[in-house]
């Protein structure tokens, strides 16, 4: 749920974005994941996929990393928003 709210906030507050960023943000808005502990490990389960396996995996990685270090719900939301913003950042070609 926090992931969906963070994605929607990014769509609404971003500067005029590049088309790829808009598409990715919309995919993230469709994503619904749940984090659960299994045998002492935090695992990510998809209730609804974004339709992009790599994006789903990256969003789960961000969510797990944030959950492990967040001290409060506010910290968790800020961390996930920051991580998703990094996923949405336009990629520059290193060559």
C-alpha positions as a Python dict, from the first residue, in 0.01 Angstrom:
ca = {
    (1, 'X'): (0, 0, 0),
    (2, 'X'): (280, 242, 88),
    (3, 'X'): (446, 154, -242),
    (4, 'X'): (134, 250, -436),
    (5, 'X'): (99, 579, -248),
    (6, 'X'): (463, 664, -307),
    (7, 'X'): (433, 589, -679),
    (8, 'X'): (122, 805, -708),
    (9, 'X'): (297, 1087, -525),
    (10, 'X'): (586, 1065, -770),
    (11, 'X'): (351, 1086, -1068),
    (12, 'X'): (175, 1391, -928),
    (13, 'X'): (478, 1590, -804),
    (14, 'X'): (737, 1526, -1073),
    (15, 'X'): (857, 1793, -1314),
    (16, 'X'): (735, 1744, -1670),
    (17, 'X'): (876, 1393, -1709),
    (18, 'X'): (1022, 1200, -1995),
    (19, 'X'): (773, 954, -2152),
    (20, 'X'): (965, 652, -2017),
    (21, 'X'): (943, 790, -1665),
    (22, 'X'): (566, 835, -1695),
    (23, 'X'): (522, 479, -1820),
    (24, 'X'): (740, 341, -1541),
    (25, 'X'): (556, 544, -1277),
    (26, 'X'): (222, 414, -1404),
    (27, 'X'): (353, 58, -1387),
    (28, 'X'): (466, 120, -1029),
    (29, 'X'): (122, 256, -944),
    (30, 'X'): (-25, -78, -1055),
    (31, 'X'): (220, -279, -845),
    (32, 'X'): (91, -419, -517),
    (33, 'X'): (337, -607, -300),
    (34, 'X'): (336, -753, 49),
    (35, 'X'): (640, -810, 268),
    (36, 'X'): (632, -1110, 503),
    (37, 'X'): (877, -1289, 727),
    (38, 'X'): (948, -1647, 626),
    (39, 'X'): (1188, -1846, 840),
    (40, 'X'): (1340, -1526, 972),
    (41, 'X'): (1386, -1371, 626),
    (42, 'X'): (1185, -1087, 482),
    (43, 'X'): (1032, -1189, 149),
    (44, 'X'): (834, -998, -109),
    (45, 'X'): (514, -1134, -264),
    (46, 'X'): (323, -976, -550),
    (47, 'X'): (-50, -929, -506),
    (48, 'X'): (-52, -749, -842),
    (49, 'X'): (245, -721, -1081),
    (50, 'X'): (340, -405, -1268),
    (51, 'X'): (376, -615, -1583),
    (52, 'X'): (752, -559, -1584),
    (53, 'X'): (943, -835, -1400),
    (54, 'X'): (1262, -631, -1365),
    (55, 'X'): (1071, -336, -1221),
    (56, 'X'): (882, -564, -980),
    (57, 'X'): (1211, -712, -859),
    (58, 'X'): (1371, -369, -816),
    (59, 'X'): (1068, -236, -624),
    (60, 'X'): (1076, -541, -396),
    (61, 'X'): (1448, -491, -336),
    (62, 'X'): (1390, -126, -245),
    (63, 'X'): (1102, -219, -14),
    (64, 'X'): (1297, -492, 166),
    (65, 'X'): (1605, -272, 209),
    (66, 'X'): (1392, 12, 344),
    (67, 'X'): (1197, -214, 579),
    (68, 'X'): (1518, -347, 729),
    (69, 'X'): (1647, 1, 821),
    (70, 'X'): (1332, 210, 884),
    (71, 'X'): (1258, 304, 1243),
    (72, 'X'): (903, 423, 1174),
    (73, 'X'): (631, 419, 910),
    (74, 'X'): (732, 773, 812),
    (75, 'X'): (1093, 658, 765),
    (76, 'X'): (973, 362, 560),
    (77, 'X'): (761, 580, 334),
    (78, 'X'): (1045, 831, 283),
    (79, 'X'): (1293, 554, 207),
    (80, 'X'): (1064, 380, -43),
    (81, 'X'): (980, 710, -212),
    (82, 'X'): (1349, 790, -244),
    (83, 'X'): (1424, 443, -381),
    (84, 'X'): (1142, 459, -633),
    (85, 'X'): (1254, 806, -740),
    (86, 'X'): (1595, 658, -816),
    (87, 'X'): (1427, 387, -1026),
    (88, 'X'): (1240, 655, -1221),
    (89, 'X'): (1546, 873, -1282),
    (90, 'X'): (1631, 891, -1651),
    (91, 'X'): (1923, 668, -1732),
    (92, 'X'): (2226, 824, -1897),
    (93, 'X'): (2435, 626, -2142),
    (94, 'X'): (2782, 576, -1989),
    (95, 'X'): (2950, 572, -2331),
}
